[in-house]
PDB file of C-alpha atoms in Angstrom:
ATOM      1  CA  UNK A 174     106.430 -19.779 185.855  1.00  0.00           C
ATOM      2  CA  UNK A 175     109.983 -18.263 186.573  1.00  0.00           C
ATOM      3  CA  UNK A 176     113.287 -20.115 187.576  1.00  0.00           C
ATOM      4  CA  UNK A 177     113.119 -18.126 190.899  1.00  0.00           C
ATOM      5  CA  UNK A 178     109.648 -19.668 191.691  1.00  0.00           C
ATOM      6  CA  UNK A 179     110.971 -23.129 191.204  1.00  0.00           C
ATOM      7  CA  UNK A 180     114.001 -22.440 193.409  1.00  0.00           C
ATOM      8  CA  UNK A 181     111.762 -21.067 196.064  1.00  0.00           C
ATOM      9  CA  UNK A 182     109.333 -24.044 195.915  1.00  0.00           C
ATOM     10  CA  UNK A 183     112.335 -26.307 196.233  1.00  0.00           C
ATOM     11  CA  UNK A 184     113.641 -24.292 199.419  1.00  0.00           C
ATOM     12  CA  UNK A 185     110.133 -24.997 200.914  1.00  0.00           C
ATOM     13  CA  UNK A 186     110.366 -28.729 200.329  1.00  0.00           C
ATOM     14  CA  UNK A 187     111.439 -31.393 202.845  1.00  0.00           C
ATOM     15  CA  UNK A 188     111.293 -31.991 206.423  1.00  0.00           C
ATOM     16  CA  UNK A 189     113.087 -29.528 208.950  1.00  0.00           C
ATOM     17  CA  UNK A 190     113.477 -29.966 212.675  1.00  0.00           C
ATOM     18  CA  UNK A 191     112.014 -27.071 214.688  1.00  0.00           C
ATOM     19  CA  UNK A 192     115.593 -25.799 215.432  1.00  0.00           C
ATOM     20  CA  UNK A 193     116.252 -25.699 211.697  1.00  0.00           C
ATOM     21  CA  UNK A 194     112.889 -24.237 210.773  1.00  0.00           C
ATOM     22  CA  UNK A 195     113.711 -21.360 213.438  1.00  0.00           C
ATOM     23  CA  UNK A 196     116.960 -20.541 211.867  1.00  0.00           C
ATOM     24  CA  UNK A 197     115.413 -20.287 208.360  1.00  0.00           C
ATOM     25  CA  UNK A 198     112.780 -18.016 209.843  1.00  0.00           C
ATOM     26  CA  UNK A 199     115.327 -15.734 211.363  1.00  0.00           C
ATOM     27  CA  UNK A 200     117.385 -15.509 208.092  1.00  0.00           C
ATOM     28  CA  UNK A 201     113.819 -14.618 206.444  1.00  0.00           C
ATOM     29  CA  UNK A 202     112.929 -11.994 208.851  1.00  0.00           C
ATOM     30  CA  UNK A 203     116.433 -10.619 209.089  1.00  0.00           C
ATOM     31  CA  UNK A 204     116.285  -9.966 205.091  1.00  0.00           C
ATOM     32  CA  UNK A 205     112.502  -8.997 204.889  1.00  0.00           C
ATOM     33  CA  UNK A 206     112.423  -5.698 203.013  1.00  0.00           C
ATOM     34  CA  UNK A 207     109.275  -4.440 204.413  1.00  0.00           C
ATOM     35  CA  UNK A 208     109.121  -4.752 208.129  1.00  0.00           C
ATOM     36  CA  UNK A 209     106.378  -7.227 209.084  1.00  0.00           C
ATOM     37  CA  UNK A 210     104.778  -7.692 205.752  1.00  0.00           C
ATOM     38  CA  UNK A 211     105.476 -10.020 202.899  1.00  0.00           C
ATOM     39  CA  UNK A 212     103.658 -10.694 199.722  1.00  0.00           C
ATOM     40  CA  UNK A 213     104.221 -13.791 197.541  1.00  0.00           C
ATOM     41  CA  UNK A 214     102.433 -15.334 194.511  1.00  0.00           C
ATOM     42  CA  UNK A 215     103.739 -18.694 195.508  1.00  0.00           C
ATOM     43  CA  UNK A 216     101.284 -20.993 197.654  1.00  0.00           C
ATOM     44  CA  UNK A 217     104.108 -23.130 198.702  1.00  0.00           C
ATOM     45  CA  UNK A 218     106.072 -20.416 200.127  1.00  0.00           C
ATOM     46  CA  UNK A 219     103.093 -18.863 201.916  1.00  0.00           C
ATOM     47  CA  UNK A 220     102.184 -22.327 203.638  1.00  0.00           C
ATOM     48  CA  UNK A 221     105.903 -22.804 204.478  1.00  0.00           C
ATOM     49  CA  UNK A 222     106.341 -19.476 206.064  1.00  0.00           C
ATOM     50  CA  UNK A 223     103.074 -19.769 208.104  1.00  0.00           C
ATOM     51  CA  UNK A 224     104.052 -23.277 209.194  1.00  0.00           C
ATOM     52  CA  UNK A 225     107.466 -22.512 210.486  1.00  0.00           C
ATOM     53  CA  UNK A 226     106.357 -19.280 212.059  1.00  0.00           C
ATOM     54  CA  UNK A 227     103.381 -20.753 213.773  1.00  0.00           C
ATOM     55  CA  UNK A 228     100.022 -20.291 211.525  1.00  0.00           C
ATOM     56  CA  UNK A 229      98.075 -18.410 214.026  1.00  0.00           C
ATOM     57  CA  UNK A 230     100.950 -15.956 214.429  1.00  0.00           C
ATOM     58  CA  UNK A 231     101.102 -15.088 210.690  1.00  0.00           C
ATOM     59  CA  UNK A 232      97.673 -14.312 209.072  1.00  0.00           C
ATOM     60  CA  UNK A 233      97.288 -14.594 205.500  1.00  0.00           C
ATOM     61  CA  UNK A 234      95.142 -12.488 203.091  1.00  0.00           C
ATOM     62  CA  UNK A 235      94.527 -12.692 199.300  1.00  0.00           C
ATOM     63  CA  UNK A 236      95.936  -9.708 197.681  1.00  0.00           C
ATOM     64  CA  UNK A 237      96.410  -8.156 194.209  1.00  0.00           C
ATOM     65  CA  UNK A 238      99.936  -6.463 193.858  1.00  0.00           C
ATOM     66  CA  UNK A 239     101.264  -4.789 190.635  1.00  0.00           C
ATOM     67  CA  UNK A 240      98.606  -6.672 188.753  1.00  0.00           C
ATOM     68  CA  UNK A 241      99.498 -10.105 190.237  1.00  0.00           C
ATOM     69  CA  UNK A 242      97.368 -12.194 192.535  1.00  0.00           C
ATOM     70  CA  UNK A 243      99.092 -13.485 195.687  1.00  0.00           C
ATOM     71  CA  UNK A 244      99.091 -13.555 199.542  1.00  0.00           C
ATOM     72  CA  UNK A 245     100.051 -10.808 201.857  1.00  0.00           C
ATOM     73  CA  UNK A 246     101.708 -12.297 205.009  1.00  0.00           C
ATOM     74  CA  UNK A 247     101.773 -10.252 208.442  1.00  0.00           C
ATOM     75  CA  UNK A 248     104.613 -10.992 210.670  1.00  0.00           C
ATOM     76  CA  UNK A 249     104.054  -8.265 213.331  1.00  0.00           C
ATOM     77  CA  UNK A 250     102.983 -10.672 216.106  1.00  0.00           C
ATOM     78  CA  UNK A 251     106.643 -12.200 216.088  1.00  0.00           C
ATOM     79  CA  UNK A 252     108.006  -8.775 217.259  1.00  0.00           C
ATOM     80  CA  UNK A 253     111.343  -9.066 215.236  1.00  0.00           C
ATOM     81  CA  UNK A 254     113.739  -6.108 215.922  1.00  0.00           C
ATOM     82  CA  UNK A 255     114.708  -5.088 212.423  1.00  0.00           C
ATOM     83  CA  UNK A 256     117.214  -2.525 213.781  1.00  0.00           C
ATOM     84  CA  UNK A 257     119.552  -5.077 214.846  1.00  0.00           C
ATOM     85  CA  UNK A 258     122.133  -5.528 212.236  1.00  0.00           C
ATOM     86  CA  UNK A 259     124.173  -8.056 213.633  1.00  0.00           C
ATOM     87  CA  UNK A 260     123.566 -11.542 212.947  1.00  0.00           C
ATOM     88  CA  UNK A 261     122.492 -13.531 215.996  1.00  0.00           C
ATOM     89  CA  UNK A 262     125.239 -16.141 216.888  1.00  0.00           C
ATOM     90  CA  UNK A 263     122.668 -18.330 218.623  1.00  0.00           C
ATOM     91  CA  UNK A 264     121.139 -19.060 215.211  1.00  0.00           C
ATOM     92  CA  UNK A 265     124.227 -18.742 213.029  1.00  0.00           C
ATOM     93  CA  UNK A 266     127.270 -20.243 214.693  1.00  0.00           C
ATOM     94  CA  UNK A 267     129.775 -20.676 212.074  1.00  0.00           C
ATOM     95  CA  UNK A 268     128.605 -24.058 211.087  1.00  0.00           C
ATOM     96  CA  UNK A 269     127.729 -24.507 207.390  1.00  0.00           C
ATOM     97  CA  UNK A 270     124.332 -26.175 208.220  1.00  0.00           C
ATOM     98  CA  UNK A 271     123.095 -23.241 210.250  1.00  0.00           C
ATOM     99  CA  UNK A 272     124.680 -20.593 207.832  1.00  0.00           C
ATOM    100  CA  UNK A 273     122.758 -22.327 204.754  1.00  0.00           C
ATOM    101  CA  UNK A 274     119.492 -22.521 206.629  1.00  0.00           C
ATOM    102  CA  UNK A 275     119.863 -18.832 207.352  1.00  0.00           C
ATOM    103  CA  UNK A 276     120.678 -18.122 203.639  1.00  0.00           C
ATOM    104  CA  UNK A 277     117.659 -20.284 202.687  1.00  0.00           C
ATOM    105  CA  UNK A 278     115.483 -17.815 204.690  1.00  0.00           C
ATOM    106  CA  UNK A 279     117.294 -14.859 203.209  1.00  0.00           C
ATOM    107  CA  UNK A 280     116.551 -16.095 199.562  1.00  0.00           C
ATOM    108  CA  UNK A 281     112.904 -16.681 200.378  1.00  0.00           C
ATOM    109  CA  UNK A 282     112.744 -13.265 201.601  1.00  0.00           C
ATOM    110  CA  UNK A 283     114.551 -11.081 199.016  1.00  0.00           C
ATOM    111  CA  UNK A 284     116.349 -13.528 196.599  1.00  0.00           C
ATOM    112  CA  UNK A 285     116.124 -13.903 192.790  1.00  0.00           C
ATOM    113  CA  UNK A 286     117.809 -15.980 190.184  1.00  0.00           C
ATOM    114  CA  UNK A 287     117.635 -15.771 186.499  1.00  0.00           C
ATOM    115  CA  UNK A 288     116.691 -18.698 184.060  1.00  0.00           C
ATOM    116  CA  UNK A 289     120.094 -20.112 183.294  1.00  0.00           C
ATOM    117  CA  UNK A 290     119.350 -20.797 179.799  1.00  0.00           C
ATOM    118  CA  UNK A 291     119.029 -17.036 179.278  1.00  0.00           C
ATOM    119  CA  UNK A 292     121.656 -15.658 181.640  1.00  0.00           C
ATOM    120  CA  UNK A 293     123.608 -15.997 184.946  1.00  0.00           C
ATOM    121  CA  UNK A 294     122.402 -13.877 187.657  1.00  0.00           C
ATOM    122  CA  UNK A 295     121.619 -14.298 191.430  1.00  0.00           C
ATOM    123  CA  UNK A 296     120.684 -11.473 193.609  1.00  0.00           C
ATOM    124  CA  UNK A 297     119.771 -10.682 197.170  1.00  0.00           C
ATOM    125  CA  UNK A 298     117.944  -7.290 197.460  1.00  0.00           C
ATOM    126  CA  UNK A 299     118.567  -6.707 201.089  1.00  0.00           C
ATOM    127  CA  UNK A 300     117.846  -3.070 201.137  1.00  0.00           C
ATOM    128  CA  UNK A 301     120.028  -2.241 204.273  1.00  0.00           C
ATOM    129  CA  UNK A 302     123.560  -1.574 203.696  1.00  0.00           C
ATOM    130  CA  UNK A 303     124.516  -2.930 207.072  1.00  0.00           C
ATOM    131  CA  UNK A 304     122.682  -6.149 206.717  1.00  0.00           C
ATOM    132  CA  UNK A 305     123.770  -6.677 203.055  1.00  0.00           C
ATOM    133  CA  UNK A 306     127.416  -6.369 204.391  1.00  0.00           C
ATOM    134  CA  UNK A 307     126.552  -9.027 207.234  1.00  0.00           C
ATOM    135  CA  UNK A 308     125.055 -11.465 204.688  1.00  0.00           C
ATOM    136  CA  UNK A 309     128.087 -10.845 202.307  1.00  0.00           C
ATOM    137  CA  UNK A 310     130.268 -11.720 205.199  1.00  0.00           C
ATOM    138  CA  UNK A 311     128.421 -15.032 205.864  1.00  0.00           C
ATOM    139  CA  UNK A 312     128.525 -15.955 202.224  1.00  0.00           C
ATOM    140  CA  UNK A 313     132.438 -15.242 201.669  1.00  0.00           C
ATOM    141  CA  UNK A 314     133.274 -16.791 204.812  1.00  0.00           C
ATOM    142  CA  UNK A 315     131.491 -20.048 203.573  1.00  0.00           C
ATOM    143  CA  UNK A 316     133.921 -19.932 200.628  1.00  0.00           C
ATOM    144  CA  UNK A 317     131.594 -18.467 197.937  1.00  0.00           C
ATOM    145  CA  UNK A 318     131.878 -15.316 196.071  1.00  0.00           C
ATOM    146  CA  UNK A 319     129.418 -12.488 195.676  1.00  0.00           C
ATOM    147  CA  UNK A 320     129.312  -8.762 194.880  1.00  0.00           C
ATOM    148  CA  UNK A 321     127.778  -5.710 196.538  1.00  0.00           C
ATOM    149  CA  UNK A 322     126.069  -2.968 194.724  1.00  0.00           C
ATOM    150  CA  UNK A 323     123.095  -0.566 195.098  1.00  0.00           C
ATOM    151  CA  UNK A 324     120.028   0.188 193.095  1.00  0.00           C
ATOM    152  CA  UNK A 325     117.904   3.207 193.705  1.00  0.00           C
ATOM    153  CA  UNK A 326     119.896   3.732 196.864  1.00  0.00           C
ATOM    154  CA  UNK A 327     119.072   0.312 198.213  1.00  0.00           C
ATOM    155  CA  UNK A 328     121.889  -2.255 198.932  1.00  0.00           C
ATOM    156  CA  UNK A 329     122.101  -5.493 197.129  1.00  0.00           C
ATOM    157  CA  UNK A 330     124.295  -8.665 196.745  1.00  0.00           C
ATOM    158  CA  UNK A 331     124.693 -10.209 193.204  1.00  0.00           C
ATOM    159  CA  UNK A 332     126.731 -12.696 191.170  1.00  0.00           C
ATOM    160  CA  UNK A 333     126.826 -13.495 187.474  1.00  0.00           C
ATOM    161  CA  UNK A 334     129.264 -16.364 187.915  1.00  0.00           C
ATOM    162  CA  UNK A 335     127.549 -19.726 187.187  1.00  0.00           C
ATOM    163  CA  UNK A 336     129.618 -21.692 189.599  1.00  0.00           C
ATOM    164  CA  UNK A 337     129.078 -18.970 192.386  1.00  0.00           C
ATOM    165  CA  UNK A 338     125.275 -19.301 191.648  1.00  0.00           C
ATOM    166  CA  UNK A 339     125.292 -23.175 191.789  1.00  0.00           C
ATOM    167  CA  UNK A 340     127.412 -23.120 194.994  1.00  0.00           C
ATOM    168  CA  UNK A 341     124.950 -20.719 196.677  1.00  0.00           C
ATOM    169  CA  UNK A 342     121.801 -22.511 195.761  1.00  0.00           C
ATOM    170  CA  UNK A 343     123.502 -25.881 196.748  1.00  0.00           C
ATOM    171  CA  UNK A 344     124.294 -24.403 200.088  1.00  0.00           C
ATOM    172  CA  UNK A 345     120.746 -22.955 200.702  1.00  0.00           C
ATOM    173  CA  UNK A 346     119.400 -26.608 199.985  1.00  0.00           C
ATOM    174  CA  UNK A 347     118.272 -26.147 196.253  1.00  0.00           C
ATOM    175  CA  UNK A 348     120.268 -29.024 194.843  1.00  0.00           C
ATOM    176  CA  UNK A 349     118.013 -29.786 192.023  1.00  0.00           C
ATOM    177  CA  UNK A 350     118.047 -26.105 190.778  1.00  0.00           C
ATOM    178  CA  UNK A 351     121.830 -25.990 191.345  1.00  0.00           C
ATOM    179  CA  UNK A 352     122.018 -29.105 188.953  1.00  0.00           C
ATOM    180  CA  UNK A 353     120.014 -27.113 186.521  1.00  0.00           C
ATOM    181  CA  UNK A 354     122.497 -24.306 186.420  1.00  0.00           C
ATOM    182  CA  UNK A 355     125.376 -26.833 185.864  1.00  0.00           C
ATOM    183  CA  UNK A 356     123.404 -28.505 183.232  1.00  0.00           C
ATOM    184  CA  UNK A 357     122.786 -25.187 181.527  1.00  0.00           C
ATOM    185  CA  UNK A 358     126.706 -24.406 181.663  1.00  0.00           C
ATOM    186  CA  UNK A 359     127.708 -27.624 180.171  1.00  0.00           C
ATOM    187  CA  UNK A 360     125.209 -27.180 177.305  1.00  0.00           C
ATOM    188  CA  UNK A 361     126.350 -23.630 176.687  1.00  0.00           C
ATOM    189  CA  UNK A 362     129.976 -24.511 176.696  1.00  0.00           C
ATOM    190  CA  UNK A 363     129.379 -27.390 174.253  1.00  0.00           C
ATOM    191  CA  UNK A 364     127.435 -25.264 171.911  1.00  0.00           C
ATOM    192  CA  UNK A 365     129.992 -22.505 171.998  1.00  0.00           C
ATOM    193  CA  UNK A 366     132.661 -25.012 171.169  1.00  0.00           C
ATOM    194  CA  UNK A 367     130.744 -26.381 168.245  1.00  0.00           C
ATOM    195  CA  UNK A 368     130.067 -22.697 167.147  1.00  0.00           C
ATOM    196  CA  UNK A 369     133.839 -21.934 167.237  1.00  0.00           C
ATOM    197  CA  UNK A 370     134.764 -25.007 165.357  1.00  0.00           C
ATOM    198  CA  UNK A 371     132.304 -24.514 162.687  1.00  0.00           C
ATOM    199  CA  UNK A 372     133.450 -20.702 162.481  1.00  0.00           C
ATOM    200  CA  UNK A 373     137.117 -21.872 162.211  1.00  0.00           C
ATOM    201  CA  UNK A 374     136.226 -24.245 159.570  1.00  0.00           C
ATOM    202  CA  UNK A 375     134.105 -21.981 157.660  1.00  0.00           C
ATOM    203  CA  UNK A 376     137.211 -19.415 157.768  1.00  0.00           C
ATOM    204  CA  UNK A 377     139.614 -22.039 156.603  1.00  0.00           C
ATOM    205  CA  UNK A 378     137.118 -23.078 153.712  1.00  0.00           C
ATOM    206  CA  UNK A 379     137.008 -19.254 152.719  1.00  0.00           C
ATOM    207  CA  UNK A 380     140.757 -19.017 152.855  1.00  0.00           C
ATOM    208  CA  UNK A 381     141.098 -21.992 150.764  1.00  0.00           C
ATOM    209  CA  UNK A 382     138.482 -21.028 148.089  1.00  0.00           C
ATOM    210  CA  UNK A 383     140.040 -17.372 147.904  1.00  0.00           C
ATOM    211  CA  UNK A 384     143.624 -18.996 147.541  1.00  0.00           C
ATOM    212  CA  UNK A 385     142.260 -21.404 144.839  1.00  0.00           C
ATOM    213  CA  UNK A 386     140.529 -18.284 142.862  1.00  0.00           C
ATOM    214  CA  UNK A 387     143.789 -16.533 143.068  1.00  0.00           C
ATOM    215  CA  UNK A 388     145.713 -19.473 141.469  1.00  0.00           C
ATOM    216  CA  UNK A 389     143.016 -20.056 138.753  1.00  0.00           C
ATOM    217  CA  UNK A 390     142.979 -16.259 138.064  1.00  0.00           C
ATOM    218  CA  UNK A 391     146.816 -16.271 137.534  1.00  0.00           C
ATOM    219  CA  UNK A 392     146.708 -19.377 135.431  1.00  0.00           C
ATOM    220  CA  UNK A 393     143.927 -17.809 133.210  1.00  0.00           C
ATOM    221  CA  UNK A 394     145.622 -14.438 132.758  1.00  0.00           C
ATOM    222  CA  UNK A 395     149.098 -16.295 131.716  1.00  0.00           C
ATOM    223  CA  UNK A 396     146.951 -18.493 129.185  1.00  0.00           C
ATOM    224  CA  UNK A 397     145.033 -15.566 127.610  1.00  0.00           C
ATOM    225  CA  UNK A 398     148.008 -13.094 127.405  1.00  0.00           C
ATOM    226  CA  UNK A 399     150.980 -15.280 126.507  1.00  0.00           C
ATOM    227  CA  UNK A 400     149.912 -18.768 126.585  1.00  0.00           C
ATOM    228  CA  UNK A 401     150.907 -21.726 129.172  1.00  0.00           C
ATOM    229  CA  UNK A 402     153.934 -22.647 126.899  1.00  0.00           C
ATOM    230  CA  UNK A 403     155.898 -19.654 128.260  1.00  0.00           C
ATOM    231  CA  UNK A 404     155.973 -21.582 131.501  1.00  0.00           C
ATOM    232  CA  UNK A 405     158.614 -24.087 132.422  1.00  0.00           C
ATOM    233  CA  UNK A 406     157.308 -27.628 131.989  1.00  0.00           C
ATOM    234  CA  UNK A 407     156.884 -28.439 135.702  1.00  0.00           C
ATOM    235  CA  UNK A 408     154.873 -25.068 136.048  1.00  0.00           C
ATOM    236  CA  UNK A 409     152.852 -25.836 133.161  1.00  0.00           C
ATOM    237  CA  UNK A 410     152.055 -29.413 134.429  1.00  0.00           C
ATOM    238  CA  UNK A 411     150.956 -27.937 137.658  1.00  0.00           C
ATOM    239  CA  UNK A 412     148.792 -25.251 136.242  1.00  0.00           C
ATOM    240  CA  UNK A 413     147.180 -27.796 133.867  1.00  0.00           C
ATOM    241  CA  UNK A 414     146.507 -30.124 136.912  1.00  0.00           C
ATOM    242  CA  UNK A 415     145.268 -27.241 139.021  1.00  0.00           C
ATOM    243  CA  UNK A 416     142.764 -25.923 136.357  1.00  0.00           C
ATOM    244  CA  UNK A 417     141.233 -29.457 135.967  1.00  0.00           C
ATOM    245  CA  UNK A 418     141.009 -30.083 139.599  1.00  0.00           C
ATOM    246  CA  UNK A 419     139.918 -26.939 141.512  1.00  0.00           C
ATOM    247  CA  UNK A 420     138.484 -28.776 144.430  1.00  0.00           C
ATOM    248  CA  UNK A 421     141.603 -30.481 145.352  1.00  0.00           C
ATOM    249  CA  UNK A 422     143.748 -29.531 148.219  1.00  0.00           C
ATOM    250  CA  UNK A 423     147.369 -28.543 147.621  1.00  0.00           C
ATOM    251  CA  UNK A 424     148.457 -31.607 149.420  1.00  0.00           C
ATOM    252  CA  UNK A 425     146.268 -33.851 147.078  1.00  0.00           C
ATOM    253  CA  UNK A 426     147.695 -32.062 144.159  1.00  0.00           C
ATOM    254  CA  UNK A 427     151.288 -32.584 145.549  1.00  0.00           C
ATOM    255  CA  UNK A 428     150.657 -36.188 145.732  1.00  0.00           C
ATOM    256  CA  UNK A 429     149.519 -36.421 142.190  1.00  0.00           C
ATOM    257  CA  UNK A 430     152.796 -34.744 140.928  1.00  0.00           C
ATOM    258  CA  UNK A 431     154.946 -36.636 143.435  1.00  0.00           C
ATOM    259  CA  UNK A 432     156.252 -33.571 145.135  1.00  0.00           C
ATOM    260  CA  UNK A 433     155.991 -32.078 148.666  1.00  0.00           C
ATOM    261  CA  UNK A 434     153.881 -29.313 149.937  1.00  0.00           C
ATOM    262  CA  UNK A 435     156.693 -26.802 149.953  1.00  0.00           C
ATOM    263  CA  UNK A 436     157.224 -27.932 146.136  1.00  0.00           C
ATOM    264  CA  UNK A 437     153.609 -27.075 145.319  1.00  0.00           C
ATOM    265  CA  UNK A 438     153.874 -23.664 147.088  1.00  0.00           C
ATOM    266  CA  UNK A 439     157.080 -22.865 145.196  1.00  0.00           C
ATOM    267  CA  UNK A 440     155.432 -23.710 141.735  1.00  0.00           C
ATOM    268  CA  UNK A 441     152.294 -21.371 142.923  1.00  0.00           C
ATOM    269  CA  UNK A 442     154.853 -18.544 143.798  1.00  0.00           C
ATOM    270  CA  UNK A 443     156.401 -18.790 140.531  1.00  0.00           C
ATOM    271  CA  UNK A 444     153.177 -18.699 138.401  1.00  0.00           C
ATOM    272  CA  UNK A 445     151.907 -15.796 140.692  1.00  0.00           C
ATOM    273  CA  UNK A 446     155.040 -13.967 139.652  1.00  0.00           C
ATOM    274  CA  UNK A 447     154.767 -14.621 136.174  1.00  0.00           C
ATOM    275  CA  UNK A 448     151.234 -13.522 135.951  1.00  0.00           C
ATOM    276  CA  UNK A 449     152.150 -10.291 137.870  1.00  0.00           C
ATOM    277  CA  UNK A 450     155.124  -9.476 135.280  1.00  0.00           C
ATOM    278  CA  UNK A 451     152.629  -9.953 132.469  1.00  0.00           C
ATOM    279  CA  UNK A 452     150.066  -7.637 134.126  1.00  0.00           C
ATOM    280  CA  UNK A 453     152.709  -4.664 134.772  1.00  0.00           C
ATOM    281  CA  UNK A 454     153.673  -5.019 131.129  1.00  0.00           C
ATOM    282  CA  UNK A 455     150.000  -4.693 130.347  1.00  0.00           C
ATOM    283  CA  UNK A 456     150.141  -7.949 128.025  1.00  0.00           C
TER     284      UNK A 456
END
């Protein structure tokens, strides 16, 4: 079962007045890709559309399509004029409620939305560029964002923005599905923040280990080539403590020696310079 199926089932749930049903039906017929015919695998969608259109006017037959079982609905008896591209203001009069009902029907006719746990994508495959333009106008005038595109020469509207998807679903009446989008985003953001922190900590650990390894290599080279006795007393003390406490941070070593962090760095630098001079001499 897909997330689109869940959304469409939710849009078919709840009681609507006859006036509201007509607005939903108008949005559906306006965006119907195949004039007079509609195939759905979802029984709730079939029952809802037949109810709001008048069951006697919309016959339904069981049908196989692309290997899937479903229902073919015939809307020919409703005599909708598909060539009329302008949205009828008697149905959509600028009020949010009526625009939302119209978009509910539009989504039932040609809408899809991806599982938010996988990706963010909502689409209206309108087909007609004129109708896509009208639909986009309604969506943007209601304060929501959506983009236009084409696929195989057919017009479509889409958005990959989670907030826009959530807003559109809420506007059409799919509040539960909208909440799932928001919950998925919260989870993804939390997971990404955790991953960033883990990666940052891992990088810091690798950096610390690398630095510690360099310090130990320098100390070992000095000891083998010339002996730690060539170092000044404070450097020799640091080298001995560092060698015996490889897991301690520089701050912790500084506390053991009673010196600041900058004092620790100064000793490391002098030891490194001594080791480099011995390497240059080949000692």
